[in-house]
Amino acid sequence: MSFVAIIPARLNSTRLPNKPLADIGGKPMVVRVVEQALRSNASMVVVAADAMPIQDAVTSAGYASLLTRADHASGTDRLAEAVDRLELPDDAIVVNVQGDEPLIDPELINAVAAALSANPSWAMATASHPITDAEEFFNPNAVKVVCDAQQKALFFSRAPMPWHRDAFAADNEDADWVLPANLGAQRHIGLYAYRAGFLRQYRDLAVSPLEQVEALEQLRVLWHGFAIGVHIASSAPAAGVDTPEDLARVRAIVAQQG
């Protein structure tokens, strides 16, 4: 199985300006992401940058990058431009590795690509991990996913789901919630695999009402009737970098690893 890893990287970030260029152990964060992706089985790893400083940082480190338009609405739209610029065939598998995941597990990249390769009827593949903590279950920043018997996503939501009617029947806002053993809640992991042809098709899909309500781009795919398969990881991956506090935590981890 062959696949390409593309890392969309946007310079502007509200919570962390110039995030892709943030120094982590002497290297820009985006370079750290490239190096993790190169440890996967990807036949090619390319950064799709929206600004020259990102491209310069990547190419100066000896890695591949292309400069895309700065006005893309999402990383997925940026990927669609990249697959055209790279002239990838429609059946090529492309893994979207987020540019703020400097600790991404290469084996998780492989697993998502393999899941899509093994299921021709899926338009996309993504990942999740079991939720065992009640605080995480009720946290709207932790996106949940429920699947059918074939591990295809039925819905993604910031709301707690599935809702165990009997276990959560007590109407007590001060209750110390305990998740039932059979709840089966899954937290979505923001790693995606697509076929290049679907990325070209995606950019023409109308924005869906559910996507706007939940602020979850993947709901556009479900809204239009396409299947998203879900690989279930055994545990949570290392967290990405969204805030200065996240950056400090990742710097400490990298320093400890030497």
mmCIF file of C-alpha atoms in Angstrom:
data_model
loop_
_atom_site.group_PDB
_atom_site.id
_atom_site.type_symbol
_atom_site.label_atom_id
_atom_site.label_comp_id
_atom_site.label_asym_id
_atom_site.label_seq_id
_atom_site.Cartn_x
_atom_site.Cartn_y
_atom_site.Cartn_z
ATOM 1 C CA MET A 1 0.000 0.000 0.000
ATOM 2 C CA SER A 2 1.325 3.407 -1.014
ATOM 3 C CA PHE A 3 0.224 6.778 0.318
ATOM 4 C CA VAL A 4 1.297 10.400 0.412
ATOM 5 C CA ALA A 5 1.342 12.519 3.576
ATOM 6 C CA ILE A 6 0.531 16.196 3.110
ATOM 7 C CA ILE A 7 0.885 18.664 5.969
ATOM 8 C CA PRO A 8 -1.232 21.810 5.551
ATOM 9 C CA ALA A 9 0.406 24.670 7.438
ATOM 10 C CA ARG A 10 -1.084 28.125 8.006
ATOM 11 C CA LEU A 11 1.039 30.937 9.413
ATOM 12 C CA ASN A 12 -1.666 32.903 11.214
ATOM 13 C CA SER A 13 -3.135 31.488 14.412
ATOM 14 C CA THR A 14 -5.301 33.431 16.822
ATOM 15 C CA ARG A 15 -4.050 31.728 19.953
ATOM 16 C CA LEU A 16 -0.443 31.183 18.893
ATOM 17 C CA PRO A 17 0.949 33.556 16.220
ATOM 18 C CA ASN A 18 3.374 32.025 13.703
ATOM 19 C CA LYS A 19 2.598 28.624 15.177
ATOM 20 C CA PRO A 20 4.246 26.455 12.463
ATOM 21 C CA LEU A 21 7.537 28.277 13.064
ATOM 22 C CA ALA A 22 7.510 27.944 16.864
ATOM 23 C CA ASP A 23 10.847 26.608 18.048
ATOM 24 C CA ILE A 24 10.792 23.137 19.608
ATOM 25 C CA GLY A 25 14.206 21.886 20.620
ATOM 26 C CA GLY A 26 15.968 23.954 17.979
ATOM 27 C CA LYS A 27 13.631 23.122 15.090
ATOM 28 C CA PRO A 28 10.454 24.798 13.812
ATOM 29 C CA MET A 29 7.332 22.882 14.790
ATOM 30 C CA VAL A 30 6.384 22.186 11.160
ATOM 31 C CA VAL A 31 9.777 20.536 10.621
ATOM 32 C CA ARG A 32 9.156 18.326 13.653
ATOM 33 C CA VAL A 33 5.844 17.268 12.079
ATOM 34 C CA VAL A 34 7.581 16.455 8.784
ATOM 35 C CA GLU A 35 10.149 14.315 10.566
ATOM 36 C CA GLN A 36 7.443 12.340 12.358
ATOM 37 C CA ALA A 37 5.535 11.822 9.098
ATOM 38 C CA LEU A 38 8.717 10.609 7.406
ATOM 39 C CA ARG A 39 8.896 7.832 9.999
ATOM 40 C CA SER A 40 5.620 6.480 8.630
ATOM 41 C CA ASN A 41 5.353 4.395 5.455
ATOM 42 C CA ALA A 42 4.465 7.432 3.325
ATOM 43 C CA SER A 43 6.093 7.398 -0.104
ATOM 44 C CA MET A 44 6.247 11.200 -0.014
ATOM 45 C CA VAL A 45 5.797 13.886 2.658
ATOM 46 C CA VAL A 46 5.022 17.434 1.528
ATOM 47 C CA VAL A 47 4.134 20.586 3.450
ATOM 48 C CA ALA A 48 1.374 22.667 1.828
ATOM 49 C CA ALA A 49 2.274 26.116 3.156
ATOM 50 C CA ASP A 50 0.251 29.318 2.932
ATOM 51 C CA ALA A 51 3.241 31.652 3.395
ATOM 52 C CA MET A 52 6.877 31.856 2.319
ATOM 53 C CA PRO A 53 8.345 31.769 5.856
ATOM 54 C CA ILE A 54 6.878 28.272 6.321
ATOM 55 C CA GLN A 55 8.117 27.069 2.962
ATOM 56 C CA ASP A 56 11.560 28.520 3.631
ATOM 57 C CA ALA A 57 11.763 26.779 7.025
ATOM 58 C CA VAL A 58 10.836 23.416 5.499
ATOM 59 C CA THR A 59 13.086 23.607 2.452
ATOM 60 C CA SER A 60 15.995 24.915 4.541
ATOM 61 C CA ALA A 61 15.725 21.719 6.581
ATOM 62 C CA GLY A 62 15.935 19.709 3.349
ATOM 63 C CA TYR A 63 12.284 18.698 3.060
ATOM 64 C CA ALA A 64 9.592 19.160 0.404
ATOM 65 C CA SER A 65 7.113 22.023 0.436
ATOM 66 C CA LEU A 66 4.825 23.834 -1.964
ATOM 67 C CA LEU A 67 3.267 27.262 -1.615
ATOM 68 C CA THR A 68 -0.523 27.281 -1.810
ATOM 69 C CA ARG A 69 -3.063 30.079 -1.893
ATOM 70 C CA ALA A 70 -3.446 31.974 1.373
ATOM 71 C CA ASP A 71 -7.234 32.281 1.191
ATOM 72 C CA HIS A 72 -8.289 28.653 1.636
ATOM 73 C CA ALA A 73 -11.176 28.232 4.063
ATOM 74 C CA SER A 74 -9.778 25.017 5.548
ATOM 75 C CA GLY A 75 -6.842 22.647 5.559
ATOM 76 C CA THR A 76 -8.855 20.230 3.417
ATOM 77 C CA ASP A 77 -9.236 22.867 0.707
ATOM 78 C CA ARG A 78 -5.489 23.429 0.893
ATOM 79 C CA LEU A 79 -4.957 19.686 0.405
ATOM 80 C CA ALA A 80 -7.180 19.750 -2.677
ATOM 81 C CA GLU A 81 -4.932 22.376 -4.240
ATOM 82 C CA ALA A 82 -1.866 20.376 -3.267
ATOM 83 C CA VAL A 83 -3.048 17.139 -4.924
ATOM 84 C CA ASP A 84 -3.612 19.087 -8.144
ATOM 85 C CA ARG A 85 -0.203 20.737 -7.946
ATOM 86 C CA LEU A 86 1.399 17.332 -7.313
ATOM 87 C CA GLU A 87 -0.667 15.805 -10.144
ATOM 88 C CA LEU A 88 -1.684 12.858 -7.977
ATOM 89 C CA PRO A 89 -3.983 10.294 -9.628
ATOM 90 C CA ASP A 90 -7.536 10.093 -8.313
ATOM 91 C CA ASP A 91 -6.912 6.742 -6.597
ATOM 92 C CA ALA A 92 -3.859 7.986 -4.671
ATOM 93 C CA ILE A 93 -4.318 7.866 -0.896
ATOM 94 C CA VAL A 94 -3.481 11.124 0.862
ATOM 95 C CA VAL A 95 -3.132 11.464 4.636
ATOM 96 C CA ASN A 96 -3.751 14.909 6.096
ATOM 97 C CA VAL A 97 -1.239 15.278 8.934
ATOM 98 C CA GLN A 98 -2.039 18.380 10.974
ATOM 99 C CA GLY A 99 0.787 20.912 11.078
ATOM 100 C CA ASP A 100 0.483 21.348 14.852
ATOM 101 C CA GLU A 101 1.095 17.684 15.759
ATOM 102 C CA PRO A 102 4.859 17.495 16.371
ATOM 103 C CA LEU A 103 4.473 14.299 18.399
ATOM 104 C CA ILE A 104 2.165 12.455 15.978
ATOM 105 C CA ASP A 105 2.658 8.681 16.058
ATOM 106 C CA PRO A 106 3.859 7.431 12.633
ATOM 107 C CA GLU A 107 2.025 4.146 13.202
ATOM 108 C CA LEU A 108 -1.270 6.013 13.548
ATOM 109 C CA ILE A 109 -0.626 7.622 10.157
ATOM 110 C CA ASN A 110 -0.033 4.149 8.706
ATOM 111 C CA ALA A 111 -3.171 2.756 10.322
ATOM 112 C CA VAL A 112 -5.503 5.428 8.925
ATOM 113 C CA ALA A 113 -4.038 5.048 5.430
ATOM 114 C CA ALA A 114 -4.353 1.255 5.638
ATOM 115 C CA ALA A 115 -7.973 1.488 6.798
ATOM 116 C CA LEU A 116 -8.924 3.566 3.759
ATOM 117 C CA SER A 117 -6.966 1.311 1.399
ATOM 118 C CA ALA A 118 -8.819 -1.757 2.705
ATOM 119 C CA ASN A 119 -12.268 -0.198 2.242
ATOM 120 C CA PRO A 120 -12.902 1.067 -1.310
ATOM 121 C CA SER A 121 -16.433 2.232 -0.427
ATOM 122 C CA TRP A 122 -15.175 4.747 2.141
ATOM 123 C CA ALA A 123 -14.579 8.303 0.965
ATOM 124 C CA MET A 124 -12.389 9.017 3.987
ATOM 125 C CA ALA A 125 -10.847 7.371 7.012
ATOM 126 C CA THR A 126 -10.071 8.887 10.380
ATOM 127 C CA ALA A 127 -9.343 7.674 13.914
ATOM 128 C CA SER A 128 -10.671 7.649 17.446
ATOM 129 C CA HIS A 129 -9.792 6.315 20.879
ATOM 130 C CA PRO A 130 -11.918 5.142 23.821
ATOM 131 C CA ILE A 131 -13.061 7.713 26.371
ATOM 132 C CA THR A 132 -12.756 6.528 29.951
ATOM 133 C CA ASP A 133 -12.836 9.864 31.763
ATOM 134 C CA ALA A 134 -16.132 11.640 32.513
ATOM 135 C CA GLU A 135 -14.557 15.093 32.269
ATOM 136 C CA GLU A 136 -13.401 14.325 28.736
ATOM 137 C CA PHE A 137 -16.818 12.906 27.833
ATOM 138 C CA PHE A 138 -18.595 16.123 28.842
ATOM 139 C CA ASN A 139 -15.936 18.473 27.418
ATOM 140 C CA PRO A 140 -17.240 20.226 24.245
ATOM 141 C CA ASN A 141 -13.663 20.618 23.019
ATOM 142 C CA ALA A 142 -13.368 16.823 22.911
ATOM 143 C CA VAL A 143 -15.159 15.769 19.730
ATOM 144 C CA LYS A 144 -17.010 12.485 19.992
ATOM 145 C CA VAL A 145 -17.833 10.008 17.206
ATOM 146 C CA VAL A 146 -20.304 7.126 17.076
ATOM 147 C CA CYS A 147 -19.995 4.363 14.481
ATOM 148 C CA ASP A 148 -22.058 1.602 12.927
ATOM 149 C CA ALA A 149 -21.209 -2.118 12.935
ATOM 150 C CA GLN A 150 -18.782 -1.656 10.018
ATOM 151 C CA GLN A 151 -16.868 1.131 11.812
ATOM 152 C CA LYS A 152 -18.340 3.836 9.613
ATOM 153 C CA ALA A 153 -19.050 7.115 11.363
ATOM 154 C CA LEU A 154 -22.707 7.842 12.059
ATOM 155 C CA PHE A 155 -22.113 11.263 13.585
ATOM 156 C CA PHE A 156 -19.493 13.544 15.100
ATOM 157 C CA SER A 157 -20.433 15.952 17.884
ATOM 158 C CA ARG A 158 -19.075 18.137 20.623
ATOM 159 C CA ALA A 159 -21.969 16.923 22.782
ATOM 160 C CA PRO A 160 -21.575 13.856 25.020
ATOM 161 C CA MET A 161 -22.598 10.810 23.015
ATOM 162 C CA PRO A 162 -23.798 8.159 23.094
ATOM 163 C CA TRP A 163 -26.062 9.178 25.949
ATOM 164 C CA HIS A 164 -26.704 6.296 28.340
ATOM 165 C CA ARG A 165 -30.315 7.034 29.262
ATOM 166 C CA ASP A 166 -30.529 4.824 32.352
ATOM 167 C CA ALA A 167 -27.050 5.443 33.760
ATOM 168 C CA PHE A 168 -27.415 9.217 33.382
ATOM 169 C CA ALA A 169 -31.041 9.319 34.516
ATOM 170 C CA ALA A 170 -30.310 11.132 37.786
ATOM 171 C CA ASP A 171 -31.139 14.805 37.289
ATOM 172 C CA ASN A 172 -28.386 16.189 39.476
ATOM 173 C CA GLU A 173 -26.056 18.840 38.121
ATOM 174 C CA ASP A 174 -23.710 18.334 41.058
ATOM 175 C CA ALA A 175 -23.409 14.599 40.557
ATOM 176 C CA ASP A 176 -19.962 13.061 40.215
ATOM 177 C CA TRP A 177 -20.542 11.417 36.879
ATOM 178 C CA VAL A 178 -19.121 7.942 36.346
ATOM 179 C CA LEU A 179 -19.103 6.547 32.834
ATOM 180 C CA PRO A 180 -20.846 3.164 32.522
ATOM 181 C CA ALA A 181 -18.556 0.321 31.498
ATOM 182 C CA ASN A 182 -20.627 -0.441 28.394
ATOM 183 C CA LEU A 183 -20.900 3.144 27.123
ATOM 184 C CA GLY A 184 -18.371 2.715 24.317
ATOM 185 C CA ALA A 185 -17.720 6.447 23.934
ATOM 186 C CA GLN A 186 -15.020 7.379 21.417
ATOM 187 C CA ARG A 187 -13.057 10.615 21.085
ATOM 188 C CA HIS A 188 -12.278 11.649 17.543
ATOM 189 C CA ILE A 189 -8.629 12.052 16.541
ATOM 190 C CA GLY A 190 -8.109 14.751 13.895
ATOM 191 C CA LEU A 191 -6.155 12.658 11.410
ATOM 192 C CA TYR A 192 -7.681 11.986 7.978
ATOM 193 C CA ALA A 193 -6.973 9.868 4.922
ATOM 194 C CA TYR A 194 -8.630 10.581 1.568
ATOM 195 C CA ARG A 195 -8.339 9.495 -2.031
ATOM 196 C CA ALA A 196 -7.112 12.356 -4.188
ATOM 197 C CA GLY A 197 -10.234 12.135 -6.342
ATOM 198 C CA PHE A 198 -12.473 12.715 -3.346
ATOM 199 C CA LEU A 199 -10.430 15.750 -2.301
ATOM 200 C CA ARG A 200 -11.078 17.200 -5.750
ATOM 201 C CA GLN A 201 -14.777 16.446 -5.274
ATOM 202 C CA TYR A 202 -14.891 17.781 -1.708
ATOM 203 C CA ARG A 203 -14.132 21.371 -2.633
ATOM 204 C CA ASP A 204 -17.366 21.511 -4.640
ATOM 205 C CA LEU A 205 -19.558 20.230 -1.781
ATOM 206 C CA ALA A 206 -21.837 22.838 -0.243
ATOM 207 C CA VAL A 207 -21.296 23.694 3.407
ATOM 208 C CA SER A 208 -23.820 21.804 5.539
ATOM 209 C CA PRO A 209 -26.017 23.221 8.329
ATOM 210 C CA LEU A 210 -24.736 20.599 10.788
ATOM 211 C CA GLU A 211 -21.159 21.559 10.012
ATOM 212 C CA GLN A 212 -21.955 25.171 10.836
ATOM 213 C CA VAL A 213 -23.779 24.316 14.074
ATOM 214 C CA GLU A 214 -21.085 21.980 15.425
ATOM 215 C CA ALA A 215 -18.125 23.763 13.774
ATOM 216 C CA LEU A 216 -16.924 20.371 12.533
ATOM 217 C CA GLU A 217 -15.857 20.236 8.917
ATOM 218 C CA GLN A 218 -16.149 16.444 8.599
ATOM 219 C CA LEU A 219 -19.934 16.701 8.979
ATOM 220 C CA ARG A 220 -20.038 18.117 5.444
ATOM 221 C CA VAL A 221 -18.934 14.700 4.186
ATOM 222 C CA LEU A 222 -21.653 12.817 6.115
ATOM 223 C CA TRP A 223 -24.289 15.406 5.156
ATOM 224 C CA HIS A 224 -23.685 14.697 1.487
ATOM 225 C CA GLY A 225 -23.921 10.936 1.973
ATOM 226 C CA PHE A 226 -20.282 9.878 1.849
ATOM 227 C CA ALA A 227 -18.842 7.258 4.201
ATOM 228 C CA ILE A 228 -16.130 8.009 6.755
ATOM 229 C CA GLY A 229 -14.462 4.958 8.253
ATOM 230 C CA VAL A 230 -12.954 5.084 11.739
ATOM 231 C CA HIS A 231 -9.835 3.297 12.935
ATOM 232 C CA ILE A 232 -10.006 2.792 16.709
ATOM 233 C CA ALA A 233 -6.664 3.355 18.405
ATOM 234 C CA SER A 234 -6.019 1.661 21.715
ATOM 235 C CA SER A 235 -5.116 4.883 23.495
ATOM 236 C CA ALA A 236 -5.054 8.650 23.088
ATOM 237 C CA PRO A 237 -2.285 10.098 20.936
ATOM 238 C CA ALA A 238 0.020 12.833 22.138
ATOM 239 C CA ALA A 239 -1.854 16.131 22.186
ATOM 240 C CA GLY A 240 -1.190 18.783 19.555
ATOM 241 C CA VAL A 241 -0.254 22.437 20.008
ATOM 242 C CA ASP A 242 -3.037 25.028 20.144
ATOM 243 C CA THR A 243 -1.911 27.370 22.916
ATOM 244 C CA PRO A 244 1.306 28.695 24.482
ATOM 245 C CA GLU A 245 0.720 26.237 27.330
ATOM 246 C CA ASP A 246 0.603 23.345 24.852
ATOM 247 C CA LEU A 247 3.821 24.561 23.276
ATOM 248 C CA ALA A 248 5.569 24.657 26.642
ATOM 249 C CA ARG A 249 4.400 21.119 27.396
ATOM 250 C CA VAL A 250 5.660 19.766 24.054
ATOM 251 C CA ARG A 251 8.989 21.561 24.467
ATOM 252 C CA ALA A 252 9.407 19.873 27.830
ATOM 253 C CA ILE A 253 8.625 16.448 26.349
ATOM 254 C CA VAL A 254 11.107 16.902 23.493
ATOM 255 C CA ALA A 255 13.782 18.148 25.911
ATOM 256 C CA GLN A 256 13.230 15.093 28.101
ATOM 257 C CA GLN A 257 13.521 12.792 25.092
ATOM 258 C CA GLY A 258 16.805 14.441 24.190
#
